[in-house]
Coordinates of C-alpha atoms in Angstrom, one line a residue:
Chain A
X20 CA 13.9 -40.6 -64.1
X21 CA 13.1 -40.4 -60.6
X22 CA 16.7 -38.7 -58.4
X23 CA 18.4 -41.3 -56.4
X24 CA 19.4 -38.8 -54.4
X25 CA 16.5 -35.7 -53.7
X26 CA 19.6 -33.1 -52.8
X27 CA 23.2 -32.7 -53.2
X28 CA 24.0 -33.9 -49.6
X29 CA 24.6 -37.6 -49.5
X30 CA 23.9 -37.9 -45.8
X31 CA 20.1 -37.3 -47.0
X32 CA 17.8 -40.9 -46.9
X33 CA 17.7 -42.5 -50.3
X34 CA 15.4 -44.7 -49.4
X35 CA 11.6 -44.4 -49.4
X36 CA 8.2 -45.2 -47.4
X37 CA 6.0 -44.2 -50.2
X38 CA 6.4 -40.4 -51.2
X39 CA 3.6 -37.7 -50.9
X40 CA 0.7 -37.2 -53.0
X41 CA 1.4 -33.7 -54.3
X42 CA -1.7 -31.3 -53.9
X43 CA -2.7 -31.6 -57.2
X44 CA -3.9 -35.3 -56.3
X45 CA -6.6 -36.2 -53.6
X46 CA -5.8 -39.4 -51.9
X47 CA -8.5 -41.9 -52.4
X48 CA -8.6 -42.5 -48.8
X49 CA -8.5 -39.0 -47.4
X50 CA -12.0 -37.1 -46.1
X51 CA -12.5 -35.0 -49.9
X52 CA -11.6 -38.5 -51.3
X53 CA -14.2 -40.1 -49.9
X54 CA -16.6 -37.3 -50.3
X55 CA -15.7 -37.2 -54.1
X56 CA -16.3 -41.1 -54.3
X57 CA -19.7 -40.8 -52.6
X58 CA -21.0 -38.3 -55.2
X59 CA -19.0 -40.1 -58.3
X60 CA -20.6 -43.1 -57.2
X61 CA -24.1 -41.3 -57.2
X62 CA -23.5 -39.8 -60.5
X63 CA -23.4 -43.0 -62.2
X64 CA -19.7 -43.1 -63.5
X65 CA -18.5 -45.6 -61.3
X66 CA -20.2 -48.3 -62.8
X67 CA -15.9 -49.6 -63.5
X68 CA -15.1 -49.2 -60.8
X69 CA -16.4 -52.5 -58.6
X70 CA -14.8 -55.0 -61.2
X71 CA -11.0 -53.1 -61.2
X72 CA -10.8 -52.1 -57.8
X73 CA -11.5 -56.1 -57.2
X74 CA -8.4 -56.9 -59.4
X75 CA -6.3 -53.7 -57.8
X76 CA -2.5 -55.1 -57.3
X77 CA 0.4 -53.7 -56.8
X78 CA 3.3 -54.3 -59.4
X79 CA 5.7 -57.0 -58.1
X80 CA 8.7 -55.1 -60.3
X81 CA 9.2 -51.2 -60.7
X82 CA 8.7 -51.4 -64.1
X83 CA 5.9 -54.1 -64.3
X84 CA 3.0 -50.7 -64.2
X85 CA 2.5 -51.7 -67.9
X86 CA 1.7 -55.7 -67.4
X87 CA 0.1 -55.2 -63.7
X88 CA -2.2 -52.8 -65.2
X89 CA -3.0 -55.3 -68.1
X90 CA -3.1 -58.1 -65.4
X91 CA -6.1 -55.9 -63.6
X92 CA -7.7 -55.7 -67.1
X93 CA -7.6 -59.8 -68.0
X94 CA -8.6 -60.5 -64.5
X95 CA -11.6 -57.7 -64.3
X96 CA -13.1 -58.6 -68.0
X97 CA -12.8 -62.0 -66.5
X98 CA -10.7 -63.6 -69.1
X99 CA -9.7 -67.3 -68.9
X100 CA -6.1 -67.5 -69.5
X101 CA -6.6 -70.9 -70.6
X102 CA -3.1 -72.3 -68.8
X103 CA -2.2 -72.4 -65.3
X104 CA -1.5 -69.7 -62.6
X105 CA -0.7 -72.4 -59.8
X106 CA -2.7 -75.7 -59.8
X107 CA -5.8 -76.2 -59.9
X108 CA -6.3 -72.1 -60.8
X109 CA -6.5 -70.3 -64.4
X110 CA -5.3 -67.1 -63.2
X111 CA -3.7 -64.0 -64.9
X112 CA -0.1 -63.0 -63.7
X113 CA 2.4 -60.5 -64.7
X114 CA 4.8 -63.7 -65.5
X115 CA 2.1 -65.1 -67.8
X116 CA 2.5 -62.3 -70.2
X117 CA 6.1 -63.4 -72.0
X118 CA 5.2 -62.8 -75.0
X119 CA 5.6 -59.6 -77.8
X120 CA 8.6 -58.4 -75.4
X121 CA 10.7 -60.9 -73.5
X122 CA 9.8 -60.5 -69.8
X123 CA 13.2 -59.8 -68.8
X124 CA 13.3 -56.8 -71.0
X125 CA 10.4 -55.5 -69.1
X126 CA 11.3 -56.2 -65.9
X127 CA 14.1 -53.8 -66.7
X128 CA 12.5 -51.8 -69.1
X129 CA 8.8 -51.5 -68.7
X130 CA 6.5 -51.8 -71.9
X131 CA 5.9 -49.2 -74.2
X132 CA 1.7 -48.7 -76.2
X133 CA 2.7 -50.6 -78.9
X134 CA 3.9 -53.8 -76.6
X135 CA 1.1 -53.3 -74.8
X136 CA -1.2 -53.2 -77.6
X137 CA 0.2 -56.5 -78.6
X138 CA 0.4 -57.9 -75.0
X139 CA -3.5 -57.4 -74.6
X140 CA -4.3 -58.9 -78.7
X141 CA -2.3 -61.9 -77.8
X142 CA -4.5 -62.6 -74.8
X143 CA -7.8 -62.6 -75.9
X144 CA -8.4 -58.9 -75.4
X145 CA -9.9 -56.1 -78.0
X146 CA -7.4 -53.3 -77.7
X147 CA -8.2 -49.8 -79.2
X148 CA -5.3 -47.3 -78.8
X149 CA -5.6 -43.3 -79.1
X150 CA -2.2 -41.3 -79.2
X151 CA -1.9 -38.2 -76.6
X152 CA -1.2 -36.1 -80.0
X153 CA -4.7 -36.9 -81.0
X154 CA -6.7 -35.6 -77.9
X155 CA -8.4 -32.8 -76.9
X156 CA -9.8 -32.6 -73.7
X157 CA -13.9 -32.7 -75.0
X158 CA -12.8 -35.9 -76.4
X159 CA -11.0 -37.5 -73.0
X160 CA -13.7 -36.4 -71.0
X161 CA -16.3 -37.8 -73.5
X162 CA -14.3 -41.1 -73.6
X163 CA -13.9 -41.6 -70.2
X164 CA -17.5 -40.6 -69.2
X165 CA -18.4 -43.3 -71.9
X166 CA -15.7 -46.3 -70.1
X167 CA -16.3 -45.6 -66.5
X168 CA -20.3 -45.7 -67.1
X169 CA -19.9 -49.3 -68.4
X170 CA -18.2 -52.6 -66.7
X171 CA -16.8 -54.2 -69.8
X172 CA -14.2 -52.0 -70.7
X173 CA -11.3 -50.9 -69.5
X174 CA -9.6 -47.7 -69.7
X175 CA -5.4 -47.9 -68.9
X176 CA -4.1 -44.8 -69.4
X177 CA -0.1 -44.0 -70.3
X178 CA 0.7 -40.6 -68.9
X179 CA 4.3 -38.6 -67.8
X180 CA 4.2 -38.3 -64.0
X181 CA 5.3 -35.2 -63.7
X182 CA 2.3 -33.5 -65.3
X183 CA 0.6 -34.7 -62.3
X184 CA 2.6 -33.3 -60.1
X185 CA 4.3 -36.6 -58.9
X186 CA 7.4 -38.0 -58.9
X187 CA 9.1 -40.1 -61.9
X188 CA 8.5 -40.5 -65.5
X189 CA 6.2 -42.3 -67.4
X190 CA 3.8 -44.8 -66.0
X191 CA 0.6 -47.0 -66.5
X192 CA -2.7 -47.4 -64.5
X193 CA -5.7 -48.1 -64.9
X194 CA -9.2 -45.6 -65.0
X195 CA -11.8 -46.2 -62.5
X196 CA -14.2 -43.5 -62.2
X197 CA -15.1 -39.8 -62.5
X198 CA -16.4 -36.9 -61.3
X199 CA -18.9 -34.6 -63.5
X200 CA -19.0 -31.4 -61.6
X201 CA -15.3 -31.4 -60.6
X202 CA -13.6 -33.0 -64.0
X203 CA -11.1 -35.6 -61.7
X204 CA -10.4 -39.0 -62.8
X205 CA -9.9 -41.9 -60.2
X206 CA -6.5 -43.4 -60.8
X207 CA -5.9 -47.0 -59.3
X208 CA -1.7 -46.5 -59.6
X209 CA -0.5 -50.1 -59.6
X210 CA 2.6 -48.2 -57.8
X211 CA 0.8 -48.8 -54.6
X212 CA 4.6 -48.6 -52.2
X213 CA 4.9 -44.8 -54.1
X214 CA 1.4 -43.9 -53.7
X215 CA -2.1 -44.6 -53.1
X216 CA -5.1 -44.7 -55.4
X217 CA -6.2 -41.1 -56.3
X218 CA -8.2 -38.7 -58.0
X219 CA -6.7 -35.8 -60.9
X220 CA -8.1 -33.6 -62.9
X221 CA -8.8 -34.9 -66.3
X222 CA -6.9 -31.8 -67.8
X223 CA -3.7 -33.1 -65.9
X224 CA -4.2 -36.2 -67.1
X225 CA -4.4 -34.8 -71.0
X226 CA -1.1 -33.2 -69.9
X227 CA 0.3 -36.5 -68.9
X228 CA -1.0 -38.4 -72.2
X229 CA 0.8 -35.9 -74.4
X230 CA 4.2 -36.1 -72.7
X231 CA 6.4 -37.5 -75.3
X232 CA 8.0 -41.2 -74.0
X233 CA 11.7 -40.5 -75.0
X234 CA 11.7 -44.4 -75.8
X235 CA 9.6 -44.0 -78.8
X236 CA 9.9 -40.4 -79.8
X237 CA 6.3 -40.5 -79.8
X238 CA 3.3 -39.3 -77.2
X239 CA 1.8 -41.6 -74.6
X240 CA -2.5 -42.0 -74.8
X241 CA -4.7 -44.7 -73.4
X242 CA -5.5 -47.7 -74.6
X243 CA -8.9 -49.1 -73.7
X244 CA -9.5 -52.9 -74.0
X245 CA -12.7 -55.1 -74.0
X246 CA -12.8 -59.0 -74.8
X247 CA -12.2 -59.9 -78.2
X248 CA -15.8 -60.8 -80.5
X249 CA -13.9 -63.2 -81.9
X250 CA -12.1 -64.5 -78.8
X251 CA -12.2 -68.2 -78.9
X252 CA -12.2 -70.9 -76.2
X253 CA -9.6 -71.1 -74.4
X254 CA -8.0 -74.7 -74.8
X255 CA -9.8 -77.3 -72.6
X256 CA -7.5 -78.2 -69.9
X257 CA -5.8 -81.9 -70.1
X258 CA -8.7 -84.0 -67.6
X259 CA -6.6 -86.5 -65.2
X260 CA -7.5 -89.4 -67.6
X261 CA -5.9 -87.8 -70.4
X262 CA -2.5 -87.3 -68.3
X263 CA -2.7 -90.4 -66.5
X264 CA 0.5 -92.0 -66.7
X265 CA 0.7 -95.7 -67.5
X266 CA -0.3 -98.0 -69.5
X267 CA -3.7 -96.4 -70.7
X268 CA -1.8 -93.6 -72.3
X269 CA -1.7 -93.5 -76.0
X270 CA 0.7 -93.0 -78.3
X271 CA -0.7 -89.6 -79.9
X272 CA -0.5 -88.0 -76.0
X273 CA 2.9 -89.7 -75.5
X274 CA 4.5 -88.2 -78.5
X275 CA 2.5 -84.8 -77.3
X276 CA 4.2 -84.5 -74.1
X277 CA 7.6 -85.4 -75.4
X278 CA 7.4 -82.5 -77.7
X279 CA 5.6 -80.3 -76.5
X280 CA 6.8 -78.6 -73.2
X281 CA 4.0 -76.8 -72.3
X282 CA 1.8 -79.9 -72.1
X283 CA 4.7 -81.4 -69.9
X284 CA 5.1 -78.7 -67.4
X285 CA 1.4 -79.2 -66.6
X286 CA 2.1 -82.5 -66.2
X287 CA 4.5 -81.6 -63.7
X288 CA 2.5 -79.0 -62.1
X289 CA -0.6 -81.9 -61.9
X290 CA 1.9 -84.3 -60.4
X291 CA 3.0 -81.1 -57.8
X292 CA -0.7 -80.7 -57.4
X293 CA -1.5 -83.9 -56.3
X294 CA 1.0 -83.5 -53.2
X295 CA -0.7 -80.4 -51.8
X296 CA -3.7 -80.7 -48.9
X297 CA -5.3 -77.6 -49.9
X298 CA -6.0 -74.9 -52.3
X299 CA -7.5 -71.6 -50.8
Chain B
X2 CA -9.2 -79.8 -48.0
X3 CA -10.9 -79.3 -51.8
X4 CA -11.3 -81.9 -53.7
X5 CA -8.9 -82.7 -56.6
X6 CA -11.8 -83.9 -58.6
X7 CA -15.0 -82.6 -57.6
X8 CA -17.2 -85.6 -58.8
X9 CA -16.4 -89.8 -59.2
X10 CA -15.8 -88.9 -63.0
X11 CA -12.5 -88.3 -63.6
X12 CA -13.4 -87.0 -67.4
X13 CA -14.2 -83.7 -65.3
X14 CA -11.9 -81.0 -65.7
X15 CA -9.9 -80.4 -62.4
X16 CA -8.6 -77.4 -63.2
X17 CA -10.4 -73.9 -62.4
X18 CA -11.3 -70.6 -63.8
X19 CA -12.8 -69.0 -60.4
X20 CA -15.2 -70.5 -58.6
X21 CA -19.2 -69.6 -58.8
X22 CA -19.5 -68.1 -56.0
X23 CA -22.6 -70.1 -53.7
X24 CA -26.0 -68.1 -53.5
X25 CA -24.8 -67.4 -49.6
X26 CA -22.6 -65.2 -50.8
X27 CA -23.3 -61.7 -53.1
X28 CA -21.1 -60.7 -55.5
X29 CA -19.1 -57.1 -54.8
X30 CA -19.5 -56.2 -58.4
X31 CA -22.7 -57.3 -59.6
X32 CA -26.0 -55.1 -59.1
X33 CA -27.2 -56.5 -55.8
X34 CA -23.6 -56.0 -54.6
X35 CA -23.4 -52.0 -55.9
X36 CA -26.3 -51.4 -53.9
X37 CA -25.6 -53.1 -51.1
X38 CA -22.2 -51.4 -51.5
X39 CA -24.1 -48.0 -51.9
X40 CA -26.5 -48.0 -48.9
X41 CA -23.8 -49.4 -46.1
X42 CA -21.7 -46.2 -47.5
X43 CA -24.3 -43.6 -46.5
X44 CA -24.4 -45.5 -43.4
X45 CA -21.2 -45.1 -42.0
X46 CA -20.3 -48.7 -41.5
X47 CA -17.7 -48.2 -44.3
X48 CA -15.1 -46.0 -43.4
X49 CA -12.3 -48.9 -43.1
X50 CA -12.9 -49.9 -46.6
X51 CA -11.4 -46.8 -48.3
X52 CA -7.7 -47.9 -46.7
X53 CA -8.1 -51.6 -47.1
X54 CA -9.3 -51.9 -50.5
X55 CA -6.8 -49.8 -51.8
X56 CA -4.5 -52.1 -50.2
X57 CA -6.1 -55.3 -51.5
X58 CA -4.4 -57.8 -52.9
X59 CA -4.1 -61.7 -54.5
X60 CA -2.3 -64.3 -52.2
X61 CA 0.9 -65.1 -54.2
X62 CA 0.5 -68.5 -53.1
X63 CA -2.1 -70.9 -52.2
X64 CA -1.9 -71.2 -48.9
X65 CA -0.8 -67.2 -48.0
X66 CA -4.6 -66.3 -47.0
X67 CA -2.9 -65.4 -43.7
X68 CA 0.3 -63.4 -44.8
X69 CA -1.7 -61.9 -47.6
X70 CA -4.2 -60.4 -45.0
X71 CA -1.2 -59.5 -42.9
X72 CA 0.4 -57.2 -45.4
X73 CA -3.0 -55.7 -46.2
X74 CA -3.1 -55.0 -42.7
X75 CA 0.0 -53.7 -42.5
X76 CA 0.1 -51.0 -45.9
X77 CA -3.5 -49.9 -45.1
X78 CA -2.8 -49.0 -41.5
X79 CA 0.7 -47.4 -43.4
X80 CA 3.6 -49.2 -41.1
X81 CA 6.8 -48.6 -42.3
X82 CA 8.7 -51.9 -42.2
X83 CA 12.5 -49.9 -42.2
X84 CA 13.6 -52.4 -43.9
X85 CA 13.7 -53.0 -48.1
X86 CA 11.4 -54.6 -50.4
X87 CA 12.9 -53.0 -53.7
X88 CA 15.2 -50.3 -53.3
X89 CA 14.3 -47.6 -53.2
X90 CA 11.0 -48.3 -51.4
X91 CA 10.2 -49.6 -48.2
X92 CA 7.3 -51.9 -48.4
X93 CA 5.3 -55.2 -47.2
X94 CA 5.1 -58.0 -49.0
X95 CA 4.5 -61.2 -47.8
X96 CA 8.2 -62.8 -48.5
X97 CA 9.1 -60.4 -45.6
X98 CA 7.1 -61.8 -42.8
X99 CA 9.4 -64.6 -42.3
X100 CA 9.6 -64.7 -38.3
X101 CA 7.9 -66.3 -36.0
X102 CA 7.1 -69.9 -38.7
X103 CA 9.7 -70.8 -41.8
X104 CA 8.0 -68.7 -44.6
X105 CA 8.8 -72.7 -46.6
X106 CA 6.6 -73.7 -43.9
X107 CA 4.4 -70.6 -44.4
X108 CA 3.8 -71.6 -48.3
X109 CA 3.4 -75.4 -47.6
X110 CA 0.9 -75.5 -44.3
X111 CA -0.6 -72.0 -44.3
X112 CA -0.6 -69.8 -40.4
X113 CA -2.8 -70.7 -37.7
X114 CA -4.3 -67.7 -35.2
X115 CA -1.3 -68.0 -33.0
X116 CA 1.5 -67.6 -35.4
X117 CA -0.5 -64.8 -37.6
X118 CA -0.7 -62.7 -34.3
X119 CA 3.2 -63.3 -33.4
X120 CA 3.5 -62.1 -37.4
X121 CA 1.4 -59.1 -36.6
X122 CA 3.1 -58.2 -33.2
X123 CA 6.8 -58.6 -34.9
X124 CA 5.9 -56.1 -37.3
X125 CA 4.7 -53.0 -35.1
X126 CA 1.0 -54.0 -34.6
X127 CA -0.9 -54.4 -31.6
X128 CA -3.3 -57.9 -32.7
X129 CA -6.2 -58.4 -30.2
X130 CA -7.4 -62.1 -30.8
X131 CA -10.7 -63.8 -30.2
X132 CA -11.5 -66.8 -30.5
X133 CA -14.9 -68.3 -31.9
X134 CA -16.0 -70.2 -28.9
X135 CA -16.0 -66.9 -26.8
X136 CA -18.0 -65.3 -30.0
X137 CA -22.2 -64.8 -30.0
X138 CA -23.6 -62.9 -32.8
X139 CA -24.5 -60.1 -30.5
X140 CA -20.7 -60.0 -29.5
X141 CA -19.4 -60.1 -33.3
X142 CA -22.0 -57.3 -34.4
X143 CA -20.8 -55.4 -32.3
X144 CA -17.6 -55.7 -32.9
X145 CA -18.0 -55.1 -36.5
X146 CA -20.0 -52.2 -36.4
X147 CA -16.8 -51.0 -34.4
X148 CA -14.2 -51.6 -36.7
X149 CA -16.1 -51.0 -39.9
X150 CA -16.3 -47.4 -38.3
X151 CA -12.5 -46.9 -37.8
X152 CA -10.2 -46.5 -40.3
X153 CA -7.0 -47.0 -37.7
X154 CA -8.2 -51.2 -37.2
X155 CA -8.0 -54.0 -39.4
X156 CA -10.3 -56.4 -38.8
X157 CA -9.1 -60.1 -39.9
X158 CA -12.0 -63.4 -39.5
X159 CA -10.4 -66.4 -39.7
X160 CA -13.2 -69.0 -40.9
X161 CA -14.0 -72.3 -41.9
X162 CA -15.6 -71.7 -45.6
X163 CA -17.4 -74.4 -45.7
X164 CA -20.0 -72.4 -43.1
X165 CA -20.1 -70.2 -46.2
X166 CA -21.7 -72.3 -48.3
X167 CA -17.8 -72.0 -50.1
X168 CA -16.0 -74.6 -51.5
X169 CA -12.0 -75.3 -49.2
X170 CA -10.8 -75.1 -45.8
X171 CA -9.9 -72.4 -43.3
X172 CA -8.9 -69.1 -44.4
X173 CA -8.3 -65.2 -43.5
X174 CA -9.2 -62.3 -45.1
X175 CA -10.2 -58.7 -44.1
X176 CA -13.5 -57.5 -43.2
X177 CA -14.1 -54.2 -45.3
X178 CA -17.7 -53.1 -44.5
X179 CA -20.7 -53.7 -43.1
X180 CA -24.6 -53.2 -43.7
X181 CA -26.9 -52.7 -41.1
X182 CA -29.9 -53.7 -42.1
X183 CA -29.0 -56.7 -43.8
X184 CA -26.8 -57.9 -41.7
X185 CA -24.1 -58.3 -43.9
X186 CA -20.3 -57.9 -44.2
X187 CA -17.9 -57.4 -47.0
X188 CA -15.0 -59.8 -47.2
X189 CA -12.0 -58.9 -49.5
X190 CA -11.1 -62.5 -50.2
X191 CA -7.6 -62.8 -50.5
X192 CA -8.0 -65.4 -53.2
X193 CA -8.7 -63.9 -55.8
X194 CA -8.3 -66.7 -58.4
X195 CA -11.3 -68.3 -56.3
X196 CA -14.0 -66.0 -55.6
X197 CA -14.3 -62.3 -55.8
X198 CA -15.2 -59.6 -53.3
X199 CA -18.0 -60.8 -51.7
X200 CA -21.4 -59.8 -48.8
X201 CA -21.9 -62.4 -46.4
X202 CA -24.6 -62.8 -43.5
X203 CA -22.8 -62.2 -40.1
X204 CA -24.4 -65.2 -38.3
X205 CA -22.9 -67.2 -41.7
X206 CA -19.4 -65.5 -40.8
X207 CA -19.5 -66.3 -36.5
X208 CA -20.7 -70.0 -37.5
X209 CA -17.3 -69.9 -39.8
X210 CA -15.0 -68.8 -36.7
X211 CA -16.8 -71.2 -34.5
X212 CA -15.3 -74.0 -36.8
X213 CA -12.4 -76.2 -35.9
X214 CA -8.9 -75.6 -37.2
X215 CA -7.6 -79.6 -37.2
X216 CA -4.3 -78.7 -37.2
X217 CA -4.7 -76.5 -33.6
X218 CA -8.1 -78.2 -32.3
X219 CA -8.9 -75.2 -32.1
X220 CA -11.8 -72.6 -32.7
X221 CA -11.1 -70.1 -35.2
X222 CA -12.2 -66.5 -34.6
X223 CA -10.5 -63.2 -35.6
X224 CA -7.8 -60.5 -35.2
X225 CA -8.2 -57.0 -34.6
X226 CA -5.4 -54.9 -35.6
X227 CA -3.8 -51.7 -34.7
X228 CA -1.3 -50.1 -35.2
X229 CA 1.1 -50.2 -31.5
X230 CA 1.0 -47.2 -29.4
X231 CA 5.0 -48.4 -28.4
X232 CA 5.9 -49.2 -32.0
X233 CA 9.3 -47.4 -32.1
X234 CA 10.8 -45.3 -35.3
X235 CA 12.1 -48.0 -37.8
X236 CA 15.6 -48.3 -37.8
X237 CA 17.2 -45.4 -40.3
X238 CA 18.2 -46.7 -43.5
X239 CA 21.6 -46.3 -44.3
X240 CA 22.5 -43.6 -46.4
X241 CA 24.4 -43.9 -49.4
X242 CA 27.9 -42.4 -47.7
X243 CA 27.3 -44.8 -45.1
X244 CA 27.7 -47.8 -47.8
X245 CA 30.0 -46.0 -50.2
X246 CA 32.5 -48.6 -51.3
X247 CA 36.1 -47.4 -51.2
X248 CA 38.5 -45.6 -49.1
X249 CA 36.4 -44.0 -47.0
X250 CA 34.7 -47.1 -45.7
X251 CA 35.6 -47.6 -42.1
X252 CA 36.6 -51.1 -40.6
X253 CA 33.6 -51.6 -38.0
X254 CA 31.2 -51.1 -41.4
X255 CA 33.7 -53.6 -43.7
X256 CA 33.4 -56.0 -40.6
X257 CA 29.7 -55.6 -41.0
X258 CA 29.4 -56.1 -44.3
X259 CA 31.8 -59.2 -44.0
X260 CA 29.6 -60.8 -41.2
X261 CA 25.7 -59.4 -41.5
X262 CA 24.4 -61.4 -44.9
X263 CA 21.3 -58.8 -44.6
X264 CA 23.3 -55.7 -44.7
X265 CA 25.6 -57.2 -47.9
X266 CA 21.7 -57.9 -49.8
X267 CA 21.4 -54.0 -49.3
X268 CA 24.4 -53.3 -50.6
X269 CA 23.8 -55.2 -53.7
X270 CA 20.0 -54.0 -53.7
X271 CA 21.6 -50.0 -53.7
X272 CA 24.6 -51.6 -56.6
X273 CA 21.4 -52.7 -58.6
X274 CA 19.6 -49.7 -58.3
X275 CA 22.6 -47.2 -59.4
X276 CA 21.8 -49.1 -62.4
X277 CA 18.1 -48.7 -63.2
X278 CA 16.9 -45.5 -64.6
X279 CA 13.6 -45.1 -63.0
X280 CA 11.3 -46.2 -60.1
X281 CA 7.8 -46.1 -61.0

């Protein structure tokens, strides 16, 4: 749990504009980030990288690290969420993934592995999850030297902050590259209004994975996701004849959308859809 | 305006899973795009990307292409709004730029130049507009090779996609990178459901801001962004003694309170946050 209040003196701000990255993190952005990106990049294990850092968001809630960094991961692997974002777009959002945990109980609560494991099954996603207690560092680095060389996989690690050197307690974010000679990991934090992207050594990292999440009683890990073999279609989306109102509509569609609430909030959102000039 | 249907049949699907991005246009993550990527990073002509792209970010509605590349603008060059988005941070986010237009109006009609520079300049940026008349591509490559140097200017086109070989209207979005000698430039497209990051010939990009906004009459064109040399400090944030409920609170504050709606949010926003446990 991150202090309210950083001292004992009340007249102190408690309020931030993102927070320091401590010196144990290089800031993505600085001059030894950059230089560090250039050779990663050279090296060959930042073949991840292009795909996430073109899904990088920030997490609309404080506690959403868990869900935006599985958003990243749909979105990157390119998944087709087979509903609705806002019409006419099949988009991945945090708000789409209300199932496993109610989202109201993550909002407040974040996710833990195991609803995240179930989170990224129940959309179409092959989730493989290794427990902090299970790690060495040979076996990270080998892992994650594996992930970031590829673009269809994706590596979100679960790690306790403070073994970083940062602020707060435990947290999500997704993997997106290395760097041989210098052993640091490229961490896109969804906590973008706390801090920026950065690089960590993977030994730090190893720390963080061990840390035990009091929630569970058990250690934190990664998970690493790629799209289900077996991942079927998603469900065609209704065409406009096939929602047209009227007298062409059968009875079969008309008993559908009276039971079936799903179907009719597409409805809705087609009939919403119509009334808009543009969609950029 | 995109078509609802995109051919006379309406059996075709009208929703859509991304958009294939025209042949105009090269992917950020696929091969070409990595080496495009590569060789305009040993040029030079990257060094704004490092800032922006770890600031990128979907448009939370469909016609926030101008907002959306506002707040990009306005994390990556690191203003500090002095004023909430969840306590305890101090952020941008689109719902906050609601000056100069209605953000209802905002979500339903989209910002034109005009009212995304009053945006910019109510929010402690200095905007430098152009317009697309005044543009030739001589003008515009130079200007790019400018800003794709700096990392203290955002660089925001406003263009007509259609000149892009893309499918939709006007939009914004930052300019991230340029190559040389391809004459290329990187757009982070703020629409992510649409299209990904994506290279695009300049001269394709100046015919774009040489287009017509109907709703102005109008050439488009773009904004340059910096942060303003007379932006003062943000007003303090009150500390928690300051908004301490109870005997101590003095009557000008409880008049406050009882009259300033936006003060009373904060108070509930601090209430709220006594009660949540962390803030990552």
């Amino acid at each position: 749990m991150e202090k309210l209040i950083e001292s004992n003196d009340q007249e102190d701000a408690i309020y931030f504009h993102r927070k320091p990255l401590p010196e144990t993190c290089i800031d993505f952005s600085s001059s030894e980030g950059k230089q560090v990106f250039s050779e990663a990049l050279a090296s060959g294990y930042m073949e991840c990288y292009f795909k996430l850092s073109s899904q990088f968001r920030t997490q609309d809630e404080l506690n959403y690290c868990g869900l935006t960094s599985l958003v990243m991961a749909l979105n990157a692997l390119d998944v087709d969420p087979g509903r609705l974002w806002k019409a006419p777009w099949r988009w991945y959002h945090e708000t789409m993934l209300d199932c496993c945990i109610p989202l109201e109980t993550a909002q407040k609560e974040g996710v833990n592995m195991a609803q995240l494991y179930c989170l990224a099954k129940s959309n179409g996603l092959h989730p493989h999850a290794v427990n902090g207690k299970d790690l060495t560092l040979d076996r990270l680095r080998q892992e994650v030297k594996h992930v970031t060389k590829r673009e269809d996989v994706v590596f979100i690690a679960n790690y306790g902050r403070s073994m970083l050197g940062q602020t707060g307690d435990g947290h999500f974010s997704p993997i997106a590259g290395y760097h041989e000679n210098r052993d640091l990991v490229l961490i896109l934090d969804t906590a973008r209004y706390k801090y920026p992207p950065h690089w960590v050594s993977l030994e730090a990292l190893l720390d963080g994975m061990k840390d035990i999440d009091l929630n569970t009683g058990k250690p934190r890990g990664y998970i690493k996701l790629t799209v289900a073999n077996d991942q079927t279609s998603p469900p065609p989306p209704p065409t406009l004849s096939e929602l047209q109102m009227g007298s062409k509509m059968d009875d079969s569609l008309s008993q559908l959308l009276t039971k079936d609430p799903v179907l009719l909030r597409i409805l809705l959102e087609i009939m919403e859809m119509k009334l808009q000039s543009s969609y950029n």
